[in-house]
Structure formats: C-alpha cells, structure tokens
Amino acid sequence: MTWDPKKYNEFKEERSKPFEDLVSHIVDYPNQKVIDLGCGTGELTKKLSDKLTNSTVLGIDNSAEMLAKAPTAENLTFKEIAILEQLKEETKWDLIFSNAALQWIDNHGELFPKIISCINPGGQLAVQMPQQNENILNRILLNLVQEEPFASYLKNWTRPSPVLTLDEYAKIFFENGGTDLVIYEKVYPLISISKNDFFDFISGSALTVYQERLKKDEFEKLSNEFKNRIDKYFPNIPSIYAFRRLILYARF
C-alpha cells in the first residue's frame, strides 16, 4: 500500500483517541519487550513507550514514507518490515500492540493465533481496528468499486475487510489461552465542518488500496464519484459519521 503521511496526519487527533482507550487496558510491568505492529509514523509508538516503565519498544511498518517521520528516543527503535514477515521470526514479546493496522491483513482466523504464538507466557496483546464491515464510508466504497466502469478498471478486484465479529475474536482469544479479555466496539464520532471532510478522512486509508491499482484518470473518476456518494448520504454540514472501532485486549 502507498501511504501519504501528510494526509494521514490531517486527522491525527481523531486517530489518537482510540489509541488512548487501547493503552488504558495495558498493565505496565517494568522491563517489557514490546513490539508495535504497523506503527505508521511512529508518533503513537513513542507515546506508548513513554507510558511504559523501562521497556524496550520496536515499531515496525512496511512504509518507508511513514517511517521517515519516526521520532527518536531511548529504548525505542523502528524497522521497515511487513507484519507477516516479522511474524515469521521466532522472537517472543511481552506485549504485542497494534493500533489500526491489522485490518489490512487477510485471514484473521490464522493471523491472530500466529500473533498470539509470539507472546511470552503472561504477556499481553492489545489491538485496535476500524470495524470496516459496519462503517458506512467503507460500505459505500466497496459497493462503488463493484460498479462500472470501476469494476472493469480494477478487473473485478475488490478489497473486502477481513475484520471479524466480536464473538469470533473472543473465541480465538479463549481457544488460544487468553485471559482477562476486554473486547468491545466503540463509536468515535467524526463531525464534518466542510464538504469533503469525510472523503479526506478515508482517502488517507481505505482508498489507497484502489489508488495504487488505477491509472491517474481512473482514480480521479473514482474519487469524484465517491465524493458524490458521500455527499448524498451526508447532505448536510455539519454531519456526524459514527465511526466504529474494535478494541481487543487479553493476556496469554
């Protein structure tokens, strides 16, 4: 995926709120070995590191553009590597953390047990993801790319969300030895103050997977029609977008 750090950070405040909720469930033990899967620009990884006592934290991401913005700090390092490649290594962690990244990886029924296998006994897993299957902007986009001419432009390729239900994550955690489970969905409302606010929010994430598969003029057509669909669904300004996210925590 091609990421635009500037566009992504336009909604930095909105993206940091679920991070704070997720971190609130983590138990701070001293000297933890921590990894942040899909750390993006690393700004929130540093915040995580600052909240933990004398822990070493590694942030990984496969986007050089994002990592170019990563901060520097003691006991904090970053590495350019894909999450699935990292999980092939035999390294074990006391805390595996992931904030709004795992929704880009398919087959969560296999992914989450693999992640759990990389946790030391007594270790923690903390994950936050957008609930893409329920969020209206994601549904509008998925329906749109299956229509013509976009279906032909994309050779009928789409990117359905792999995100599961709360029940399914609870089952995966329990069957893999999880305890102290905290699993819930929370709405993080976004309020539009200008016409393209909701489009701009999603263009920094879900729209990027289609951008890299389309020619410039094709992507421009898709963007324009996507804006039109959003305007029809949210005809008034201001409008509220009830953006749903999943918070998942357990010890293993």
One Martini backbone bead per residue (centre of mass of N, CA, C, O) as a GRO file, in nm:
protein
  252
    1MET     BB    1   0.098   0.035   0.018
    2THR     BB    2   0.020   0.381  -0.021
    3TRP     BB    3   0.141   0.642   0.180
    4ASP     BB    4   0.023   0.957   0.333
    5PRO     BB    5   0.130   1.129   0.598
    6LYS     BB    6  -0.017   1.399   0.566
    7LYS     BB    7  -0.306   1.291   0.534
    8TYR     BB    8  -0.312   1.114   0.788
    9ASN     BB    9  -0.240   1.367   0.993
   10GLU     BB   10  -0.502   1.541   0.967
   11PHE     BB   11  -0.629   1.302   1.183
   12LYS     BB   12  -0.467   1.272   1.454
   13GLU     BB   13  -0.673   1.315   1.682
   14GLU     BB   14  -0.879   1.092   1.597
   15ARG     BB   15  -0.655   0.856   1.608
   16SER     BB   16  -0.574   0.890   1.927
   17LYS     BB   17  -0.819   0.804   2.096
   18PRO     BB   18  -0.808   0.488   2.064
   19PHE     BB   19  -0.528   0.463   2.177
   20GLU     BB   20  -0.595   0.544   2.467
   21ASP     BB   21  -0.796   0.317   2.518
   22LEU     BB   22  -0.603   0.082   2.469
   23VAL     BB   23  -0.378   0.155   2.679
   24SER     BB   24  -0.566   0.137   2.940
   25HIS     BB   25  -0.539  -0.198   2.942
   26ILE     BB   26  -0.250  -0.188   3.009
   27VAL     BB   27   0.003  -0.342   3.186
   28ASP     BB   28   0.268  -0.200   3.380
   29TYR     BB   29   0.563  -0.347   3.331
   30PRO     BB   30   0.877  -0.384   3.381
   31ASN     BB   31   1.081  -0.466   3.116
   32GLN     BB   32   0.949  -0.476   2.845
   33LYS     BB   33   0.885  -0.646   2.538
   34VAL     BB   34   0.805  -0.448   2.249
   35ILE     BB   35   0.550  -0.440   1.983
   36ASP     BB   36   0.459  -0.249   1.684
   37LEU     BB   37   0.211  -0.317   1.454
   38GLY     BB   38   0.197  -0.073   1.249
   39CYS     BB   39   0.328   0.237   1.326
   40GLY     BB   40   0.395   0.429   1.109
   41THR     BB   41   0.523   0.730   1.226
   42GLY     BB   42   0.565   0.666   1.557
   43GLU     BB   43   0.420   0.857   1.756
   44LEU     BB   44   0.252   0.642   1.922
   45THR     BB   45   0.490   0.467   2.002
   46LYS     BB   46   0.617   0.677   2.187
   47LYS     BB   47   0.378   0.700   2.378
   48LEU     BB   48   0.392   0.412   2.468
   49SER     BB   49   0.680   0.421   2.579
   50ASP     BB   50   0.622   0.651   2.791
   51LYS     BB   51   0.408   0.458   2.956
   52LEU     BB   52   0.653   0.271   3.003
   53THR     BB   53   0.866   0.085   3.215
   54ASN     BB   54   1.163   0.024   3.099
   55SER     BB   55   1.110  -0.030   2.789
   56THR     BB   56   1.132  -0.206   2.487
   57VAL     BB   57   1.070  -0.062   2.155
   58LEU     BB   58   0.918  -0.182   1.851
   59GLY     BB   59   0.869  -0.047   1.527
   60ILE     BB   60   0.662  -0.151   1.251
   61ASP     BB   61   0.692  -0.102   0.886
   62ASN     BB   62   0.636  -0.093   0.516
   63SER     BB   63   0.674   0.232   0.526
   64ALA     BB   64   0.902   0.466   0.443
   65GLU     BB   65   0.731   0.723   0.461
   66MET     BB   66   0.648   0.688   0.755
   67LEU     BB   67   0.935   0.631   0.892
   68ALA     BB   68   1.056   0.916   0.824
   69LYS     BB   69   0.879   1.033   1.089
   70ALA     BB   70   1.029   0.904   1.308
   71PRO     BB   71   1.122   0.902   1.619
   72THR     BB   72   1.348   0.963   1.890
   73ALA     BB   73   1.458   0.724   2.149
   74GLU     BB   74   1.495   0.564   2.420
   75ASN     BB   75   1.415   0.232   2.366
   76LEU     BB   76   1.363   0.317   2.050
   77THR     BB   77   1.263   0.142   1.751
   78PHE     BB   78   1.291   0.090   1.387
   79LYS     BB   79   1.130  -0.110   1.116
   80GLU     BB   80   1.136  -0.226   0.782
   81ILE     BB   81   0.844  -0.432   0.784
   82ALA     BB   82   0.636  -0.675   0.752
   83ILE     BB   83   0.426  -0.836   0.953
   84LEU     BB   84   0.450  -1.127   0.833
   85GLU     BB   85   0.758  -1.131   0.844
   86GLN     BB   86   0.792  -1.089   1.148
   87LEU     BB   87   0.622  -1.351   1.231
   88LYS     BB   88   0.851  -1.555   1.130
   89GLU     BB   89   0.987  -1.497   1.367
   90GLU     BB   90   1.102  -1.614   1.702
   91THR     BB   91   1.018  -1.380   1.853
   92LYS     BB   92   0.944  -1.264   2.177
   93TRP     BB   93   0.673  -1.106   2.369
   94ASP     BB   94   0.512  -0.909   2.622
   95LEU     BB   95   0.407  -0.695   2.395
   96ILE     BB   96   0.140  -0.669   2.164
   97PHE     BB   97   0.088  -0.402   1.933
   98SER     BB   98  -0.212  -0.257   1.755
   99ASN     BB   99  -0.294   0.041   1.557
  100ALA     BB  100  -0.457   0.038   1.279
  101ALA     BB  101  -0.349  -0.247   1.086
  102LEU     BB  102  -0.483  -0.548   1.070
  103GLN     BB  103  -0.705  -0.475   0.845
  104TRP     BB  104  -0.472  -0.532   0.606
  105ILE     BB  105  -0.503  -0.836   0.691
  106ASP     BB  106  -0.568  -1.147   0.621
  107ASN     BB  107  -0.696  -1.398   0.793
  108HIS     BB  108  -0.768  -1.392   1.122
  109GLY     BB  109  -0.785  -1.698   1.196
  110GLU     BB  110  -0.457  -1.707   1.157
  111LEU     BB  111  -0.324  -1.446   1.259
  112PHE     BB  112  -0.383  -1.441   1.569
  113PRO     BB  113  -0.245  -1.708   1.654
  114LYS     BB  114   0.033  -1.615   1.556
  115ILE     BB  115   0.064  -1.377   1.741
  116ILE     BB  116   0.023  -1.532   2.010
  117SER     BB  117   0.284  -1.717   1.965
  118CYS     BB  118   0.469  -1.437   2.027
  119ILE     BB  119   0.396  -1.468   2.332
  120ASN     BB  120   0.472  -1.453   2.638
  121PRO     BB  121   0.420  -1.567   2.930
  122GLY     BB  122   0.195  -1.320   3.049
  123GLY     BB  123   0.128  -1.167   2.814
  124GLN     BB  124   0.024  -0.908   2.575
  125LEU     BB  125  -0.273  -0.796   2.390
  126ALA     BB  126  -0.318  -0.501   2.168
  127VAL     BB  127  -0.611  -0.404   1.970
  128GLN     BB  128  -0.692  -0.185   1.690
  129MET     BB  129  -0.995  -0.146   1.478
  130PRO     BB  130  -1.175  -0.095   1.224
  131GLN     BB  131  -1.524  -0.144   1.141
  132GLN     BB  132  -1.562  -0.190   0.814
  133ASN     BB  133  -1.839  -0.356   0.787
  134GLU     BB  134  -2.005  -0.095   0.930
  135ASN     BB  135  -1.886   0.135   0.787
  136ILE     BB  136  -2.019   0.345   0.554
  137LEU     BB  137  -1.774   0.428   0.379
  138ASN     BB  138  -1.684   0.138   0.315
  139ARG     BB  139  -1.951   0.049   0.181
  140ILE     BB  140  -1.959   0.255  -0.044
  141LEU     BB  141  -1.689   0.176  -0.174
  142LEU     BB  142  -1.743  -0.126  -0.228
  143ASN     BB  143  -1.986  -0.079  -0.414
  144LEU     BB  144  -1.850   0.107  -0.626
  145VAL     BB  145  -1.614  -0.095  -0.730
  146GLN     BB  146  -1.855  -0.292  -0.854
  147GLU     BB  147  -1.892  -0.082  -1.063
  148GLU     BB  148  -1.936   0.091  -1.343
  149PRO     BB  149  -1.608   0.121  -1.456
  150PHE     BB  150  -1.443   0.005  -1.203
  151ALA     BB  151  -1.444  -0.299  -1.241
  152SER     BB  152  -1.274  -0.289  -1.501
  153TYR     BB  153  -1.032  -0.133  -1.399
  154LEU     BB  154  -0.996  -0.374  -1.160
  155LYS     BB  155  -1.076  -0.660  -1.257
  156ASN     BB  156  -1.275  -0.725  -1.005
  157TRP     BB  157  -1.128  -0.594  -0.777
  158THR     BB  158  -1.130  -0.628  -0.420
  159ARG     BB  159  -1.142  -0.513  -0.054
  160PRO     BB  160  -1.237  -0.689   0.176
  161SER     BB  161  -1.290  -0.722   0.498
  162PRO     BB  162  -1.133  -0.921   0.770
  163VAL     BB  163  -1.308  -0.837   0.989
  164LEU     BB  164  -1.449  -0.947   1.269
  165THR     BB  165  -1.619  -1.041   1.528
  166LEU     BB  166  -1.641  -1.038   1.859
  167ASP     BB  167  -1.695  -1.341   1.893
  168GLU     BB  168  -1.452  -1.441   1.725
  169TYR     BB  169  -1.228  -1.315   1.899
  170ALA     BB  170  -1.304  -1.449   2.163
  171LYS     BB  171  -1.257  -1.738   2.063
  172ILE     BB  172  -0.961  -1.712   1.985
  173PHE     BB  173  -0.854  -1.627   2.260
  174PHE     BB  174  -0.960  -1.864   2.429
  175GLU     BB  175  -0.834  -2.103   2.249
  176ASN     BB  176  -0.533  -1.946   2.315
  177GLY     BB  177  -0.536  -1.863   2.640
  178GLY     BB  178  -0.709  -1.632   2.718
  179THR     BB  179  -0.721  -1.355   2.946
  180ASP     BB  180  -0.869  -1.076   3.044
  181LEU     BB  181  -1.096  -0.992   2.859
  182VAL     BB  182  -1.122  -0.712   2.615
  183ILE     BB  183  -1.428  -0.662   2.420
  184TYR     BB  184  -1.507  -0.388   2.193
  185GLU     BB  185  -1.729  -0.136   2.074
  186LYS     BB  186  -1.663   0.199   1.938
  187VAL     BB  187  -1.764   0.529   1.901
  188TYR     BB  188  -1.604   0.780   1.678
  189PRO     BB  189  -1.691   1.080   1.618
  190LEU     BB  190  -1.745   1.261   1.318
  191ILE     BB  191  -1.726   1.608   1.216
  192SER     BB  192  -1.839   1.807   0.976
  193ILE     BB  193  -1.718   2.141   0.837
  194SER     BB  194  -1.691   2.027   0.544
  195LYS     BB  195  -1.749   1.869   0.251
  196ASN     BB  196  -1.460   1.671   0.247
  197ASP     BB  197  -1.396   1.534   0.524
  198PHE     BB  198  -1.470   1.230   0.486
  199PHE     BB  199  -1.298   1.182   0.240
  200ASP     BB  200  -1.024   1.264   0.366
  201PHE     BB  201  -1.022   1.046   0.582
  202ILE     BB  202  -1.034   0.786   0.383
  203SER     BB  203  -0.799   0.860   0.178
  204GLY     BB  204  -0.569   0.775   0.404
  205SER     BB  205  -0.669   0.461   0.355
  206ALA     BB  206  -0.895   0.281   0.191
  207LEU     BB  207  -0.825   0.419  -0.097
  208THR     BB  208  -0.524   0.325  -0.154
  209VAL     BB  209  -0.574   0.034  -0.276
  210TYR     BB  210  -0.692   0.165  -0.546
  211GLN     BB  211  -0.484   0.371  -0.640
  212GLU     BB  212  -0.250   0.153  -0.708
  213ARG     BB  213  -0.456   0.020  -0.952
  214LEU     BB  214  -0.482   0.303  -1.090
  215LYS     BB  215  -0.516   0.535  -1.292
  216LYS     BB  216  -0.532   0.862  -1.268
  217ASP     BB  217  -0.813   0.902  -1.413
  218GLU     BB  218  -0.960   0.670  -1.265
  219PHE     BB  219  -0.921   0.777  -0.976
  220GLU     BB  220  -1.066   1.044  -1.022
  221LYS     BB  221  -1.342   0.921  -1.081
  222LEU     BB  222  -1.373   0.771  -0.817
  223SER     BB  223  -1.348   1.012  -0.627
  224ASN     BB  224  -1.586   1.178  -0.735
  225GLU     BB  225  -1.807   0.961  -0.686
  226PHE     BB  226  -1.753   0.926  -0.386
  227LYS     BB  227  -1.826   1.213  -0.310
  228ASN     BB  228  -2.117   1.199  -0.411
  229ARG     BB  229  -2.209   0.970  -0.218
  230ILE     BB  230  -2.144   1.116   0.042
  231ASP     BB  231  -2.328   1.364  -0.007
  232LYS     BB  232  -2.593   1.198  -0.015
  233TYR     BB  233  -2.564   1.080   0.278
  234PHE     BB  234  -2.432   1.382   0.360
  235PRO     BB  235  -2.604   1.675   0.301
  236ASN     BB  236  -2.500   1.799   0.566
  237ILE     BB  237  -2.368   2.098   0.738
  238PRO     BB  238  -2.325   1.932   0.973
  239SER     BB  239  -2.199   1.594   1.028
  240ILE     BB  240  -2.227   1.252   1.135
  241TYR     BB  241  -1.974   0.996   1.195
  242ALA     BB  242  -2.007   0.662   1.304
  243PHE     BB  243  -1.708   0.548   1.405
  244ARG     BB  244  -1.601   0.219   1.418
  245ARG     BB  245  -1.433   0.032   1.682
  246LEU     BB  246  -1.196  -0.209   1.791
  247ILE     BB  247  -1.131  -0.357   2.114
  248LEU     BB  248  -0.839  -0.562   2.203
  249TYR     BB  249  -0.782  -0.773   2.498
  250ALA     BB  250  -0.508  -0.980   2.641
  251ARG     BB  251  -0.391  -1.261   2.816
  252PHE     BB  252  -0.121  -1.548   2.795
   0.00000   0.00000   0.00000
